[in-house]
Coordinates of C-alpha atoms in Angstrom, one line a residue:
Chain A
X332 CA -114.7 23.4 -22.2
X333 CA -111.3 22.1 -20.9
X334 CA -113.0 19.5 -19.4
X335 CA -113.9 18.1 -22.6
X336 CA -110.7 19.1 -24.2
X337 CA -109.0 16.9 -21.0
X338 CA -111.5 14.1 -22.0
X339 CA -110.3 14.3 -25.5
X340 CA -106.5 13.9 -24.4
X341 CA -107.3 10.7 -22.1
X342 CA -109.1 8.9 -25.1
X343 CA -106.4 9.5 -26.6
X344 CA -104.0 8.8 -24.9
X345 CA -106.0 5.4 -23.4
X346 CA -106.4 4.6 -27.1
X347 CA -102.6 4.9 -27.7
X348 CA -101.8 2.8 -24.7
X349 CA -103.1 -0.2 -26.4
X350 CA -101.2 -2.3 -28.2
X351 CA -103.2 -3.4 -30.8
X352 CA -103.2 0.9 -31.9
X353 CA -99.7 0.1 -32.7
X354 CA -100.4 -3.1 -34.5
X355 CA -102.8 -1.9 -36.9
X356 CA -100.8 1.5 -37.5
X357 CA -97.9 -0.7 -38.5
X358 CA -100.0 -3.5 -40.8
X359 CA -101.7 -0.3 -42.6
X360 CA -98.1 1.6 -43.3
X361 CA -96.3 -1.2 -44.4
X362 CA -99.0 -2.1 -46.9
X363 CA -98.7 1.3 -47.9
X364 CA -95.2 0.6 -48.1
X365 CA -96.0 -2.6 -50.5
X366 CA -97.7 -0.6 -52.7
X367 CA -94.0 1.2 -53.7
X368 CA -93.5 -1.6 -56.6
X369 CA -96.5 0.4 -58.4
X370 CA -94.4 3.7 -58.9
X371 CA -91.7 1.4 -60.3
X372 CA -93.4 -0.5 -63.2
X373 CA -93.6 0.3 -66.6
X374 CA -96.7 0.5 -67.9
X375 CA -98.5 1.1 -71.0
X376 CA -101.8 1.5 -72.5
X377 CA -102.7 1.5 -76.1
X378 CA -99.3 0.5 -76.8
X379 CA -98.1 3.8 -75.7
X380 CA -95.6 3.8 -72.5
X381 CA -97.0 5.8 -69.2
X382 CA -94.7 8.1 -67.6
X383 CA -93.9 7.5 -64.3
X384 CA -95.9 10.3 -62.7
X385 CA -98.9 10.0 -64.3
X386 CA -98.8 6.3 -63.3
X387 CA -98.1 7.4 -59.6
X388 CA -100.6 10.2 -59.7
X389 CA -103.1 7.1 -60.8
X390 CA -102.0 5.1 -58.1
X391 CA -102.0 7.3 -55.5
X392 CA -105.9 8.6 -56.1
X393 CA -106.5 4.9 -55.8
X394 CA -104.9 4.3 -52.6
X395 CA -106.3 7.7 -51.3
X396 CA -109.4 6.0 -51.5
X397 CA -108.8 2.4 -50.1
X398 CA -107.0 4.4 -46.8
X399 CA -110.2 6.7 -46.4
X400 CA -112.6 3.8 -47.0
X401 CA -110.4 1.8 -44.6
X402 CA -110.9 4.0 -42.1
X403 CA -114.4 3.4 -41.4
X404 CA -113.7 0.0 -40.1
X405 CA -111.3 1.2 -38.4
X406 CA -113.2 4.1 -36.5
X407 CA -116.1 2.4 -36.1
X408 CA -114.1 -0.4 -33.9
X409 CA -112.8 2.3 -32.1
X410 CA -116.2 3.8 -31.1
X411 CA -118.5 0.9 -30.7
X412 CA -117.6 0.1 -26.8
X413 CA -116.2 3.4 -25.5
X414 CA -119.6 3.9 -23.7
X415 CA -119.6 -0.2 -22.4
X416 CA -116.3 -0.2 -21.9
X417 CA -116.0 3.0 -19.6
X418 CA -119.0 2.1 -17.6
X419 CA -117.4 -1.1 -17.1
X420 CA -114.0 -0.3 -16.2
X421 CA -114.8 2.4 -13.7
X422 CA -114.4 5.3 -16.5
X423 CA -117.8 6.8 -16.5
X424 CA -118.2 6.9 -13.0
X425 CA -114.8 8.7 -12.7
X426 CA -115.9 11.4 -15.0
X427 CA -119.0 11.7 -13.9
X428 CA -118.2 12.3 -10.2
X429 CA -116.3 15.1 -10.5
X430 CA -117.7 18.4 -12.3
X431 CA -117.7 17.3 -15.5
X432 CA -121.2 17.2 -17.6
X433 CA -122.5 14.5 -19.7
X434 CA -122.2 16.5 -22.6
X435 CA -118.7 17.0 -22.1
X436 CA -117.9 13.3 -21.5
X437 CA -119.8 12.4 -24.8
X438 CA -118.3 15.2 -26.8
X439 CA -115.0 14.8 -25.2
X440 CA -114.7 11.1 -26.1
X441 CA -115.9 11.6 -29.7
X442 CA -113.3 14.5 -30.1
X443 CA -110.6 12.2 -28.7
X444 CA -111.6 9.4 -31.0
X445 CA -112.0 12.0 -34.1
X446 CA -108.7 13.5 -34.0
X447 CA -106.8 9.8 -33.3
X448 CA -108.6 8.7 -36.6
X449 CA -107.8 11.8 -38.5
X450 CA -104.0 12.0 -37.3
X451 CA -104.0 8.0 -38.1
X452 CA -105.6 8.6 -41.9
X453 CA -103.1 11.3 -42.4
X454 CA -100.5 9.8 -41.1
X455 CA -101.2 7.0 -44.3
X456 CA -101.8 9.8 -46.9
X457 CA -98.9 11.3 -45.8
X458 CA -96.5 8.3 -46.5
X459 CA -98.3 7.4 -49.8
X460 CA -97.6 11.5 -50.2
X461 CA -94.0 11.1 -49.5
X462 CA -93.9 8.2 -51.6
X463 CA -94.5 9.5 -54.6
X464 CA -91.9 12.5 -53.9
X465 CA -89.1 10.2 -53.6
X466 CA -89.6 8.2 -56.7
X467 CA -91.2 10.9 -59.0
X468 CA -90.0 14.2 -57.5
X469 CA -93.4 15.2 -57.7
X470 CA -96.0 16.5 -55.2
X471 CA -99.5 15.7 -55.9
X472 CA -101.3 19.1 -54.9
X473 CA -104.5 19.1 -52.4
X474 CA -103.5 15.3 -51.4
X475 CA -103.4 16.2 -47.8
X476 CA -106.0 18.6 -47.8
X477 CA -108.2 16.1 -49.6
X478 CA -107.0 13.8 -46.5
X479 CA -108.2 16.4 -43.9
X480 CA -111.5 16.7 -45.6
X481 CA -112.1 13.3 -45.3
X482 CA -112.1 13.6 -41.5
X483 CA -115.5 14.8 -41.7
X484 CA -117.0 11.3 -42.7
X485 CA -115.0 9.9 -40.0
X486 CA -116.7 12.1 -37.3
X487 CA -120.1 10.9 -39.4
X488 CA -118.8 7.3 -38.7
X489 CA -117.8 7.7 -34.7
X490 CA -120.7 9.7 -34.1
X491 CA -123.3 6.9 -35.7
X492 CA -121.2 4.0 -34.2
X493 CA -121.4 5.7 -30.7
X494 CA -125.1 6.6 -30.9
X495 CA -126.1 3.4 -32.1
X496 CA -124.0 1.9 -29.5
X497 CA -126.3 3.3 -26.9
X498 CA -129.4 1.1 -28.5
X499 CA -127.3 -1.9 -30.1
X500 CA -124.7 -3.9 -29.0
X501 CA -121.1 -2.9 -29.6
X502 CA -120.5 -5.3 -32.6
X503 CA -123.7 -4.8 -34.1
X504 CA -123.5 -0.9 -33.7
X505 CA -119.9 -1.0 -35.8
X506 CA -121.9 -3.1 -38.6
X507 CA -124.6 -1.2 -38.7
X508 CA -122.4 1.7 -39.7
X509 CA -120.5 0.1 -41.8
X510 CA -124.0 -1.1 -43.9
X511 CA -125.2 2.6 -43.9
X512 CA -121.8 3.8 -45.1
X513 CA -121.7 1.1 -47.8
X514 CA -125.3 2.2 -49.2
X515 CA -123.7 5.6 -49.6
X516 CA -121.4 4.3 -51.3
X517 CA -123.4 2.0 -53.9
X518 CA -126.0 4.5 -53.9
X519 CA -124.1 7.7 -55.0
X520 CA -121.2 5.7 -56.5
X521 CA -124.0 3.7 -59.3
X522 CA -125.6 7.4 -59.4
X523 CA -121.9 8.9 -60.1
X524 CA -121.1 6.3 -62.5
X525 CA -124.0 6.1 -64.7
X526 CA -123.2 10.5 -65.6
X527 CA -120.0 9.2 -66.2
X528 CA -118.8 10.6 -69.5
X529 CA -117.9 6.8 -70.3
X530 CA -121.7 5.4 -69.8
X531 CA -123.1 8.4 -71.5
X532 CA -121.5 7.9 -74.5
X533 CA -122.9 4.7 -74.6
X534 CA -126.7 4.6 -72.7
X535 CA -128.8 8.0 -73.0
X536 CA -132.0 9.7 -70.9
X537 CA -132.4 10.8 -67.6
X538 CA -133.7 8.3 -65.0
X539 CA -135.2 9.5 -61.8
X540 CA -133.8 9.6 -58.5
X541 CA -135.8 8.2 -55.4
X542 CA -136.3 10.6 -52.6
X543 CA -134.6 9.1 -50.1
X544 CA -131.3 8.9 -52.4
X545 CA -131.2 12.7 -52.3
X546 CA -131.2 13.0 -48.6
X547 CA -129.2 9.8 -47.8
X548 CA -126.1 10.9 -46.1
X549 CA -123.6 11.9 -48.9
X550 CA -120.8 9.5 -47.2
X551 CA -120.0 8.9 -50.6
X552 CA -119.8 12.6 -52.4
X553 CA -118.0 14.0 -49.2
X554 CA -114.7 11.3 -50.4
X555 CA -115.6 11.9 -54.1
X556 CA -115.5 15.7 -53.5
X557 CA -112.3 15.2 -51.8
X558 CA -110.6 13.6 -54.7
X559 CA -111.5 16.5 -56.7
X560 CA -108.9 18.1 -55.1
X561 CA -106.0 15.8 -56.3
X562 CA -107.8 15.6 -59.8
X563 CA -108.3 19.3 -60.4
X564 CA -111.9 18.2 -61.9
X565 CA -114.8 19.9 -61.2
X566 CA -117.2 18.6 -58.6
X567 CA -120.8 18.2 -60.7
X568 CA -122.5 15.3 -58.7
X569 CA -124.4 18.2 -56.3
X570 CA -124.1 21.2 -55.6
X571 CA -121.5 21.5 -52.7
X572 CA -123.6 23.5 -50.5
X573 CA -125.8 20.7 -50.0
X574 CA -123.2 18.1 -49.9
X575 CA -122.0 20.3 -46.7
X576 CA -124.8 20.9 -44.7
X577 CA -126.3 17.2 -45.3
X578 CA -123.7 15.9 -43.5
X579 CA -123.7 18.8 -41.2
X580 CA -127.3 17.7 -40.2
X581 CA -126.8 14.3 -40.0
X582 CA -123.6 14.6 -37.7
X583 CA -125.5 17.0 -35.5
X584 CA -128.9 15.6 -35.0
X585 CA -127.3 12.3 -34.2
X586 CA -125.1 13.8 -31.8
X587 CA -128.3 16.0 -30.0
X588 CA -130.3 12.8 -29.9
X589 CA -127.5 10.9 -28.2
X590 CA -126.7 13.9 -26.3
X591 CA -130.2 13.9 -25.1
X592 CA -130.2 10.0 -24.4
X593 CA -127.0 10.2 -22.4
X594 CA -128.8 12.9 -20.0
X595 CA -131.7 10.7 -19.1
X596 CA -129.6 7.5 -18.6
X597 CA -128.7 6.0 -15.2
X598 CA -125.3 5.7 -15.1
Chain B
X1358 CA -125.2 20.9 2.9
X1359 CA -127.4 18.6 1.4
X1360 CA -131.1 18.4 0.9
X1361 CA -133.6 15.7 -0.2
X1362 CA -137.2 17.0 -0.5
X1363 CA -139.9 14.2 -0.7
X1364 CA -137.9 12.0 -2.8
X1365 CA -138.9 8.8 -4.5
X1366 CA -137.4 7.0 -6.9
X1367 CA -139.3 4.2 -9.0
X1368 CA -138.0 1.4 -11.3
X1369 CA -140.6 0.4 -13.4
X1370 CA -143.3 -0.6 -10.6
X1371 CA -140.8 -1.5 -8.0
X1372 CA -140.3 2.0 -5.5
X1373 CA -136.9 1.8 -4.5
X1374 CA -137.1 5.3 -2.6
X1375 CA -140.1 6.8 -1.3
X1376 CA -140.9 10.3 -0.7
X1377 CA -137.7 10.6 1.4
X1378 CA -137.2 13.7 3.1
X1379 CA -133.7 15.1 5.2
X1380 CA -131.2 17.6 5.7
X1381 CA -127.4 16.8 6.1
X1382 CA -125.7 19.9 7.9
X1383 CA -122.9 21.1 6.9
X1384 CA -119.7 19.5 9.1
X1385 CA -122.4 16.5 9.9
X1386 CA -121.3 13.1 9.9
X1387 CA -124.2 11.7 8.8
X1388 CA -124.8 7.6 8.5
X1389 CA -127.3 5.9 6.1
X1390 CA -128.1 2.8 7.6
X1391 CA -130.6 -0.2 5.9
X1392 CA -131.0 -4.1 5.3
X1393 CA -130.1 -4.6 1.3
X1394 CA -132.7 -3.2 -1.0
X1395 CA -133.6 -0.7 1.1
X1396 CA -132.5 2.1 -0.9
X1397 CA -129.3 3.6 0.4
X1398 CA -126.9 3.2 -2.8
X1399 CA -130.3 4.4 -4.6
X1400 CA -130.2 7.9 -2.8
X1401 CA -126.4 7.8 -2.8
X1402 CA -126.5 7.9 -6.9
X1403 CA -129.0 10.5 -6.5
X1404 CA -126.6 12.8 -5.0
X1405 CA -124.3 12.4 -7.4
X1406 CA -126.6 13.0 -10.0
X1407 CA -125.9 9.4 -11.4
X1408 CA -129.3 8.5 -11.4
X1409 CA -132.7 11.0 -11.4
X1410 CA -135.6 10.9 -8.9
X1411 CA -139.2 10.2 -10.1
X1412 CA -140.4 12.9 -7.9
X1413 CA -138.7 15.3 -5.3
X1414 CA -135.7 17.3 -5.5
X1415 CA -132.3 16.6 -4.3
X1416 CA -129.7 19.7 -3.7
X1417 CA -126.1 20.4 -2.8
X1418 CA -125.1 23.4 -1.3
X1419 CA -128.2 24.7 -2.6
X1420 CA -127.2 23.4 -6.3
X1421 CA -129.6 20.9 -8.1
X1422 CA -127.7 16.9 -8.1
X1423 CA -126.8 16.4 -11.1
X1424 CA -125.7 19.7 -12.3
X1425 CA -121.5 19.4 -12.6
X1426 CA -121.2 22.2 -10.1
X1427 CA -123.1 20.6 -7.2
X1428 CA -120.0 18.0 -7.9
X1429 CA -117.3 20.5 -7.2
X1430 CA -116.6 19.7 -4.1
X1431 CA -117.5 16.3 -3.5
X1432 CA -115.7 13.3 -2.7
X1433 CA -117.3 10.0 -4.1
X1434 CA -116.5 6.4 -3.2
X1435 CA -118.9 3.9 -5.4
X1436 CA -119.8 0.4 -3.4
X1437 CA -117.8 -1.3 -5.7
X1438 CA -115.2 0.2 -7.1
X1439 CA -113.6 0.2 -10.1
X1440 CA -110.5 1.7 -12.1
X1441 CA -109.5 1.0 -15.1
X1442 CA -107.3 -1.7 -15.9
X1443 CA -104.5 0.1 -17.3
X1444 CA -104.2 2.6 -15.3
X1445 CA -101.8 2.5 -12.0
X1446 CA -102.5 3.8 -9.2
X1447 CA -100.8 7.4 -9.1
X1448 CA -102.2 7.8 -12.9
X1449 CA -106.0 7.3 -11.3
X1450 CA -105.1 9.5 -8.9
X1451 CA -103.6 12.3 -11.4
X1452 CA -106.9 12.3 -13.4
X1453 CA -108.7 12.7 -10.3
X1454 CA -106.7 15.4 -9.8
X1455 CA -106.8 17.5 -13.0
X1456 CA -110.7 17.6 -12.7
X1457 CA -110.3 19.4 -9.3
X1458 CA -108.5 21.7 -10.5
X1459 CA -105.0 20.8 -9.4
X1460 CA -102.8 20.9 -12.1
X1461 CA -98.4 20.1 -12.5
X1462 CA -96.4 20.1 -9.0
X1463 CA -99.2 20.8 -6.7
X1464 CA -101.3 17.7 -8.4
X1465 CA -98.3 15.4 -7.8
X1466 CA -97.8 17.2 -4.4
X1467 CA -101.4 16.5 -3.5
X1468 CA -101.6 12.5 -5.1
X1469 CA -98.3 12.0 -3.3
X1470 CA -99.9 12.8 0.3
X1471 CA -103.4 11.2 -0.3
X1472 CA -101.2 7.8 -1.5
X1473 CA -99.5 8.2 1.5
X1474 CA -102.3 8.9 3.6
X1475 CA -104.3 6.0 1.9
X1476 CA -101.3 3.1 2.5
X1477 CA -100.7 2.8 -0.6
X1478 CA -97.0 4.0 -1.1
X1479 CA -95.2 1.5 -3.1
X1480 CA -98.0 -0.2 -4.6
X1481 CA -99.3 3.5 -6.1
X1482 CA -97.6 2.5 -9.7
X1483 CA -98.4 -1.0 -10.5
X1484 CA -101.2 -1.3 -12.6
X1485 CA -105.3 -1.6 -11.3
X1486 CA -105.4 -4.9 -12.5
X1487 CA -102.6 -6.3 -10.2
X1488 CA -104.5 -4.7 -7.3
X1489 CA -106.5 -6.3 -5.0
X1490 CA -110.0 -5.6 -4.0
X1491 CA -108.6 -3.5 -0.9
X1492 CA -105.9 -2.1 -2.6
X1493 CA -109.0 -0.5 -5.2
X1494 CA -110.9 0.3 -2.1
X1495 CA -107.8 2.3 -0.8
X1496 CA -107.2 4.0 -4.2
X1497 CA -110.8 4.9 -4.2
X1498 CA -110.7 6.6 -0.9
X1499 CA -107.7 8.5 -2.1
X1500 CA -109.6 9.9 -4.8
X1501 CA -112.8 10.9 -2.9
X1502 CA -110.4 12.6 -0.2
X1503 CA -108.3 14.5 -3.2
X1504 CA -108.6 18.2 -3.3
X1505 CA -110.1 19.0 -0.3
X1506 CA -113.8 18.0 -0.5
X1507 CA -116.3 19.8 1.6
X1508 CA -118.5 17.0 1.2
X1509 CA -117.7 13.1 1.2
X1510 CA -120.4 10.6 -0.3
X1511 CA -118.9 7.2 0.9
X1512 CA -120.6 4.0 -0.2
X1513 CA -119.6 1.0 2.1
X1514 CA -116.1 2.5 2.4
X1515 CA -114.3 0.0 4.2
X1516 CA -116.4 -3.0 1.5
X1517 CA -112.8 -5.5 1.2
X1518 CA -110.2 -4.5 3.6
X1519 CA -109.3 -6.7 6.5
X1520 CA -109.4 -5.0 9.9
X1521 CA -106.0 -3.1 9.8
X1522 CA -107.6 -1.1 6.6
X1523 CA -110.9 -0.5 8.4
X1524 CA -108.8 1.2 11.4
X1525 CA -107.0 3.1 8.9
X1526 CA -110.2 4.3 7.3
X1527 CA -111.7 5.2 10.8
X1528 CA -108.9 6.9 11.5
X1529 CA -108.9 9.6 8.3
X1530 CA -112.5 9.9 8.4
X1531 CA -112.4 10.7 12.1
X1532 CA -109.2 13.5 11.1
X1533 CA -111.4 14.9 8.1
X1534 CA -114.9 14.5 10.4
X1535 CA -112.8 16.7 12.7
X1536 CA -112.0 19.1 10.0
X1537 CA -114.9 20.2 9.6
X1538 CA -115.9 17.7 6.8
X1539 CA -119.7 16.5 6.1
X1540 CA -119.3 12.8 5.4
X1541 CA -122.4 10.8 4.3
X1542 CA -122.0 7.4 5.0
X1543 CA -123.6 4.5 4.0
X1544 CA -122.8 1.1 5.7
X1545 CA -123.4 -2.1 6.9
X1546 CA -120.8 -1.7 9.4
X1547 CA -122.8 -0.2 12.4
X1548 CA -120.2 -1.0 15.1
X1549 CA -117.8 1.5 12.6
X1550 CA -120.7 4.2 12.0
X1551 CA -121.1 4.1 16.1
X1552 CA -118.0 5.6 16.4
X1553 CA -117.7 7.9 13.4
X1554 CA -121.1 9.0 12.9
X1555 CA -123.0 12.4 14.7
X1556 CA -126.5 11.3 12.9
X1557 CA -127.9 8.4 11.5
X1558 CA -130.9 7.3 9.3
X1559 CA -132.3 4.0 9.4
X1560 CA -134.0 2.6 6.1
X1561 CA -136.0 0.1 4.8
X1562 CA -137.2 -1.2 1.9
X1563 CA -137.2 3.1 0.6
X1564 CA -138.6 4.4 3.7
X1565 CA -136.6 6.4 6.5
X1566 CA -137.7 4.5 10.2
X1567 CA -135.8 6.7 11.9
X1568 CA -133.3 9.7 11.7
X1569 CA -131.3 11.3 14.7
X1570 CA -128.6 11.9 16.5
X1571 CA -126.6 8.6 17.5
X1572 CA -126.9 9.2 21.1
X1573 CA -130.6 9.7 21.1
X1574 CA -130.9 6.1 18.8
X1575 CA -128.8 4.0 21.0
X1576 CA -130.5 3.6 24.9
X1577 CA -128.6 2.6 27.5
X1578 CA -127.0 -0.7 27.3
X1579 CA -127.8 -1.0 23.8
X1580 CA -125.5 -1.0 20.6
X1581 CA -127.0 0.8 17.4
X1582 CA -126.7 -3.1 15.7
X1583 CA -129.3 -3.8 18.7
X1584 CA -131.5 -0.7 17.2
X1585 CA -131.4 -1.7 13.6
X1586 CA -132.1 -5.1 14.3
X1587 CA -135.2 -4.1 16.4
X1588 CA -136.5 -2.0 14.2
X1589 CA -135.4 -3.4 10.7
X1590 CA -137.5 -6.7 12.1
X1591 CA -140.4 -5.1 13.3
X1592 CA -141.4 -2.7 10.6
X1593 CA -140.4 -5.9 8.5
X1594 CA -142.8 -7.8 10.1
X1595 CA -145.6 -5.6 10.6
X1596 CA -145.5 -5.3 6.6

């Protein structure tokens, strides 16, 4: 076990060294930091002047979104060569030759990658967080928590970039992720919108739903579920049990297969 | 201290070791000798549990290769190798160093010694990619000797230095040989693995031709390059 955790530290800290970590970090806070000249605007709708928190409180679920759908680019160009790339640069076989099982290198690079993304997408909520406390005086409740819970598609996305890397190349593994993430997104987000309370005042019945829509990976529900938690609505798209343990699966029988892979390869 | 039990290792249809049998004693300094192709990096990855045998069964101090613990106390050096980039020297060194256990002072303590042992001292903090291919070589050495290995696995150890660095790695192995070390050695060097080496094992292309002691290869007025050539060129040709 602290052999993985040690792996985790060094891809961190490797990921940190680069310079190009710092670069994107500092692109994605200041156009957080452009986004400011919404919480000073008036608006109105109907004729009728929104206050400046709920305008904020609008703005902010928005953004919460862009950053967390951001993300998965981001993750999955961290992960697509961190196999490649270690068995290129002498990495793997400086694991490997010392006591340290596959298992734990694979686990303790996805770890290291995981928490780097997390702390990173936090890091963005947290500023749009702080944000809004400076120019409204108000805290938007369950925005960081929403934030954390959002780490759990990014451990989807590293984990499908990584084991796809092992069959694709690195580019391709990264798009490939990004395609399967974007047809959770259509998939659930058309299936969301059309129970809307807006479309059903206007288009009635029940259509059905394709199998393979119900046991697509619930990319999509896992974010919309997190918003919930800064909208105070209730969650009605699926029952959150299931929303849970599909991605549970997913993440984990992705991770055995690659764990299994890994073991048989020749380094 | 190591045992390989009727191993072969295949690639498709090409055998790159086959059924391979020997025992490495413990405090042996044992040499792996063979043309290209003939299988010696093959069996060294075997060891380390890098790659997987078809058929046979490799073990470490009576652990399974491959399993982390038949790793604990082994020193690797890969044919070519390689650090990363953006790492220096000392911080290689210190990673090496936390997986054997060696943690805070004594970890500096110990990379501190093995950089000095290795030559590298004053060189041990510029980056890997300033480094030449010797310099890599030396660094690599350092890391196979850290934390006092029971067992070295050297692959063409002395691949890229110039002949002051090939003293200078004759010279440690000799001092850890004397130690009580077993050192498994594979190189193309024979006038080196002459001097070094208790035991030898002559392959080629997967087979073992011979294996004993050096004295008992080498005849009188004979130099074990003479042997290999002899016998490398007449199994060769009888193929």
């Amino acid at each position: 076990m602290i052999n993985l955790i040690r792996i985790a530290f060094y891809t961190i800290k490797d990921q940190m060294r680069q310079k190009s970590f710092y670069l994107l970090l500092a692109v994605a806070v200041l156009f957080i930091l452009l986004i400011r000249s919404c919480y000073h605007g008036d608006y109105s709708v109907n004729g009728q002047k929104l206050d400046n928190v709920s305008v904020a409180w609008h703005a902010s679920l928005l953004v919460f979104h862009v950053i967390a759908g951001g993300m998965f680019l981001m993750t999955s160009m961290l992960s697509m060569g961190v196999f490649s790339r270690d068995s290129d640069d002498g990495s793997l076989v400086m694991f490997l030759s010392r006591p340290v099982g596959r298992w734990q290198y694979v686990l303790g690079r996805i770890l290291g990658i995981w928490l780097l993304s997390t702390a990173f997408m936090f890091v963005l909520h947290l500023t749009i967080f702080i944000i809004v406390f400076v120019n409204t005086g108000g805290m938007i409740t369950g925005y960081l928590t929403a934030s954390l819970l959002c780490s759990i598609n990014l451990l989807f996305a590293i984990v499908l970039t990584c084991f796809l890397s092992l069959i694709l190349p690195n580019f391709m593994s990264a798009i490939f992720t990004i395609i399967i993430i974007a047809i959770s997104f259509i998939s659930d987000g058309a299936y969301q919108a059309m129970h809307s309370t807006l479309v059903r005042m206007f288009v009635s019945g029940e259509g059905t739903v394709a199998t393979w829509r119900i046991y697509y990976p619930k990319v999509y529900m896992v974010q919309n579920y997190a918003s919930t938690l800064i909208s105070n609505k209730q969650f009605e798209a699926m029952g959150e049990t299931n929303l849970w343990l599909n991605m549970g699966l997913y993440t984990t029988a992705l991770a055995a297969i690659m764990l299994l892979d890994f073991s048989r390869r020749e380094i | 201290m190591i045992s390989l039990e009727n191993v072969t290792k295949k690639y498709g249809m090409t055998t790159a070791v086959d059924d391979v049998s020997y025992n490495v004693d413990r405090g042996e300094c044992f040499a792996l000798l063979g043309p290209n192709g003939a299988g010696k990096t093959t069996i060294v990855r075997m060891i380390l549990g890098f790659s997987h045998p078809t058929r046979g069964r490799i073990s470490i101090g009576g652990i399974a290769a491959g399993k982390p613990a038949s790793r604990k106390k082994i020193g690797y050096l890969a044919e070519s190798h390689r650090i990363p980039p953006y790492l220096s020297g000392r911080q290689y060194l210190m990673r090496h160093a936390s997986f054997c256990g060696l943690g805070g002072a004594s970890a500096k303590r110990a990379v501190g010694d093995i950089i000095e042992l290795v030559g590298m001292a004053g060189n041990e903090n510029r980056k890997a990619s300033a480094y030449s291919k010797g310099m890599v070589q030396r660094i690599g050495l350092g890391a196979a000797l850290l934390g006092g290995p029971e067992l070295l696995v050297l692959d063409e150890p002395v691949s890229g230095l110039d002949p002051l660095g090939m003293r200078d790695v004759r010279v440690i192995l000799e001092e850890f040989r004397n130690n009580g070390t077993t050192i498994v050695l594979n190189s193309h060097l024979l006038s080196e693995v002459e001097r070094i080496c208790d035991t030898a094992a002559i392959m080629n292309k997967g087979r073992i031709l011979m294996k004993n002691s050096i004295s008992k290869i080498v005849r009188a007025n004979e130099t074990l390059e003479d042997v290999f050539i002899r016998l490398v060129e007449v199994k060769s040709a009888r193929r």
